[in-house]
Amino acid sequence: MVRQKPNVNVNGSALNAGKSNTVRSTMFFFIMILFAVAIVINMNGKGTATKTEVPISEVIQRANDPEGNIAKITVSGDALEITLKGKDEPTETSRKDASGTLYDQGLKNYCDGMDGDELAKCQETYPVIEYKEDVNVWGAVLDVALTVLPIIAIVVFFSWMMRQANAASDKSLSFGKARAQLYGPDKKKVTFNDVAGNEAAKQDLTEIVDFLKNPKKYEKLGAKIPRGVLLAGDPGTGKTLMARAVAGEASVPFFSISGSEFAEMFVGVGASRVRDLFSKAKKNAPSIIFIDEIDAVAHKRDARGGAGREDEQTLNQILVEMDGFDNDSGVIVMAATNRVDMLDKALLRPGRFDRHVNVTLPERKDRLEILKVHFKGKPVEADVDLEALAKKTAGSSGADLANIANEAAITAARGGHKAISNADLTEAFERVAIGPERKSKVMNEKERKITAYHEAGHAVVGHVLPDSDPVHKVTIIPRGSTGGVTWFLPPEDRSYKNIYELKDILARAMGGRVAEKLIFGTDAITTGASSDLKNVAELAKSMIVEEGMGKELRNQVFPSEATGYYTIATSKPYSEKTAETIDAEIKVLADEAAKRAEEVLKANKKVLDKLAEELLAHETLEEKELEPILKEAKLPTVAKLH
Ligand code: ADP
Ligand code: ZN
Ligand code: MG
């Protein structure tokens, strides 16, 4: 495996869900339940006062007796309640035989056939028999529950829906409302001090901050306040951070939404969210709307086959809203993208995103500044050399560097150190670049030997070829998914590579496989070189297709899949014949690289043996230890290109 620049992914942060709403609606639900329980207890409560149970025979006998002192017998089902004369409430209970009425059981029809005064007189002497509907208490509870609970549930559900809809002014689940995040003054402010390097971009944005702070100053002079600012740059270069810093510096509300969120929406929802976002921003003006990863919705309308009806509506709505701004609306729309080339041109017209701020990968001194920002407040040993790390990390983004700083702290903590040492830093760097060291991975002696020759092959070829970067470190300790690593480091940052440098990169990548073949024979080639071969194939292809470095295809370049101009679904932007030529040209480059690696290693077999031997003995060799071994190696004329 050959490594030049770390290449890591950094996870984006997730949006918070609106928690307080759920808490409130849960409480509401509980109150309703308590209410229902209270009703049930209340109904049941009537029958719970203490009463004397009297045998039915005694009740009948007393009822038939004019002196029996019973005013009323209430019959519900088989249960009897007896109210004595002069009392308001029943004080005795009894139970009649289930098989018949009270009359069947001996009660006399004493007032039968009477009415008017006669009846009233009779009832003064004999008890009144009152029939209540057969109420089974628990059955009643069940009935009530079955009627009331669905109503409660519906009420709760609707009130929950209403709350969600209302609460959407902050965040959360409702459709059609912008799930925008608002960084109010209470949230931790990000300022330009948190953004290291990128002075040019910060300069441009300072102007925007001033617009937001003193709009009057510009209005008086009739200056048009910029409407849309597009931040363009590689992933992890700090675009999102920079947009938040603008809001922080200007102390204005910041409404942020990510283009990728639109992707998960139903038809029409994206557009309505855009409308909502803009209306909210206008209400809170001066304010900033930030559409992160805008390429997710605003890619060229024809670039992705038929995929984007919904995206198109969303994009159109953004355009409509931006056109509808008054000059003094006080809302500035910022957007960020990794892929300006992918954006729909309509978005870049005057009055829309007409200000472009390029955010670039940090140069060495900027990398140092970024590292300082991220090591601020972390305890470090005296030996920590951030400059050396800044030097090693050409091609890394701010996010990569932030990640290394964090990994270094984790590594130190894991090791039980009080402060971060340079060794922690190196480990973090390699971990981020390739993956964790895996000392526990067992390699048998044969495998270790093959790995040692493989890495030595990379190192010797890389060292000998004149346009390759110097070898920085070689190790046969497995890391990530690799058996070993050979690191090359450029002495300085460079923006361009010439064809000789690229060809040397191809040759040194082949060095591993070629060394294996040379030492162990053609039959012994292993799977250890697959990632090298993949890298060769990719680099060679881009040299031919994108850089015009082929023999035949020297004056033509073709947009590649990677740039998103076509997908497998659409056709390639070149003919079948050209495709064959491309394949042939790639093969020429790969074969040439293998041939050069072989010539170098054949001519330097002794150095190869020595280096492999040292690797087997020490596992890792740094620049200083490599130097005396490698300096014996010579460049054979056949491997020369110029
Ligand atoms: P982008 O939006 O360009 O992909 P981000 O703004 O999300 O990148 O950056 C991710 C993280 O990387 C930031 O939160 C920050 O910790 C770190 N970072 C990136 N660039 C810088 C920088 N110039 N200075 C300090 N930290 C940076
Ligand atoms: Zn390799
Ligand atoms: Mg971002």
PDB file of C-alpha atoms and ligand atoms in Angstrom, residues 10 194-198 233-242 292 338 370 373-374 397-400 402, ligand 1:
ATOM      1  CA  VAL A  10     -16.204  13.406   8.714  1.00  0.00           C
ATOM      2  CA  ASP A 194     -12.846  29.800  15.158  1.00  0.00           C
ATOM      3  CA  VAL A 195     -12.041  29.706  11.471  1.00  0.00           C
ATOM      4  CA  ALA A 196      -8.323  29.499  10.859  1.00  0.00           C
ATOM      5  CA  GLY A 197      -6.634  30.308   7.572  1.00  0.00           C
ATOM      6  CA  ASN A 198      -8.649  31.156   4.477  1.00  0.00           C
ATOM      7  CA  GLY A 233     -14.889  24.476  -1.900  1.00  0.00           C
ATOM      8  CA  ASP A 234     -13.843  20.918  -1.163  1.00  0.00           C
ATOM      9  CA  PRO A 235     -15.615  18.942   1.563  1.00  0.00           C
ATOM     10  CA  GLY A 236     -14.421  19.726   5.065  1.00  0.00           C
ATOM     11  CA  THR A 237     -12.807  23.032   4.207  1.00  0.00           C
ATOM     12  CA  GLY A 238     -15.004  24.854   6.687  1.00  0.00           C
ATOM     13  CA  LYS A 239     -17.840  26.245   4.582  1.00  0.00           C
ATOM     14  CA  THR A 240     -20.532  25.444   7.097  1.00  0.00           C
ATOM     15  CA  LEU A 241     -18.320  26.750   9.870  1.00  0.00           C
ATOM     16  CA  MET A 242     -17.690  29.937   7.935  1.00  0.00           C
ATOM     17  CA  ASP A 292     -25.972  23.862   3.018  1.00  0.00           C
ATOM     18  CA  ASN A 338     -18.620  21.117  -2.939  1.00  0.00           C
ATOM     19  CA  ILE A 370      -6.122  25.158  12.050  1.00  0.00           C
ATOM     20  CA  VAL A 373      -7.278  26.183  16.875  1.00  0.00           C
ATOM     21  CA  HIS A 374      -8.079  22.553  17.521  1.00  0.00           C
ATOM     22  CA  SER A 397      -8.946  19.575   4.866  1.00  0.00           C
ATOM     23  CA  GLY A 398      -9.752  21.490   8.033  1.00  0.00           C
ATOM     24  CA  ALA A 399     -12.139  18.713   8.974  1.00  0.00           C
ATOM     25  CA  ASP A 400      -9.351  16.123   8.584  1.00  0.00           C
ATOM     26  CA  ALA A 402      -9.865  18.637  13.440  1.00  0.00           C
TER      27      ALA A 402
HETATM   28  P1  ADP B   1     -17.626  21.931   4.979  1.00  0.00           P
HETATM   29  O1  ADP B   1     -18.939  22.533   5.290  1.00  0.00           O
HETATM   30  O2  ADP B   1     -16.783  22.781   4.087  1.00  0.00           O
HETATM   31  O3  ADP B   1     -17.710  20.536   4.464  1.00  0.00           O
HETATM   32  P2  ADP B   1     -17.314  22.130   7.782  1.00  0.00           P
HETATM   33  O4  ADP B   1     -17.535  23.570   7.995  1.00  0.00           O
HETATM   34  O5  ADP B   1     -18.448  21.237   8.074  1.00  0.00           O
HETATM   35  O6  ADP B   1     -16.804  21.850   6.321  1.00  0.00           O
HETATM   36  O7  ADP B   1     -16.043  21.694   8.625  1.00  0.00           O
HETATM   37  C1  ADP B   1     -16.061  20.586   9.467  1.00  0.00           C
HETATM   38  C2  ADP B   1     -15.196  20.834  10.677  1.00  0.00           C
HETATM   39  O8  ADP B   1     -13.841  20.947  10.306  1.00  0.00           O
HETATM   40  C3  ADP B   1     -15.510  22.121  11.379  1.00  0.00           C
HETATM   41  O9  ADP B   1     -16.538  21.963  12.283  1.00  0.00           O
HETATM   42  C4  ADP B   1     -14.206  22.448  12.064  1.00  0.00           C
HETATM   43  O10 ADP B   1     -14.069  21.748  13.270  1.00  0.00           O
HETATM   44  C5  ADP B   1     -13.186  21.907  11.113  1.00  0.00           C
HETATM   45  N1  ADP B   1     -12.661  22.959  10.236  1.00  0.00           N
HETATM   46  C6  ADP B   1     -12.782  23.034   8.901  1.00  0.00           C
HETATM   47  N2  ADP B   1     -12.159  24.117   8.412  1.00  0.00           N
HETATM   48  C7  ADP B   1     -11.665  24.771   9.478  1.00  0.00           C
HETATM   49  C8  ADP B   1     -10.896  25.979   9.625  1.00  0.00           C
HETATM   50  N3  ADP B   1     -10.549  26.731   8.567  1.00  0.00           N
HETATM   51  N4  ADP B   1     -10.527  26.341  10.866  1.00  0.00           N
HETATM   52  C9  ADP B   1     -10.881  25.595  11.932  1.00  0.00           C
HETATM   53  N5  ADP B   1     -11.580  24.469  11.853  1.00  0.00           N
HETATM   54  C10 ADP B   1     -11.962  24.029  10.647  1.00  0.00           C
END
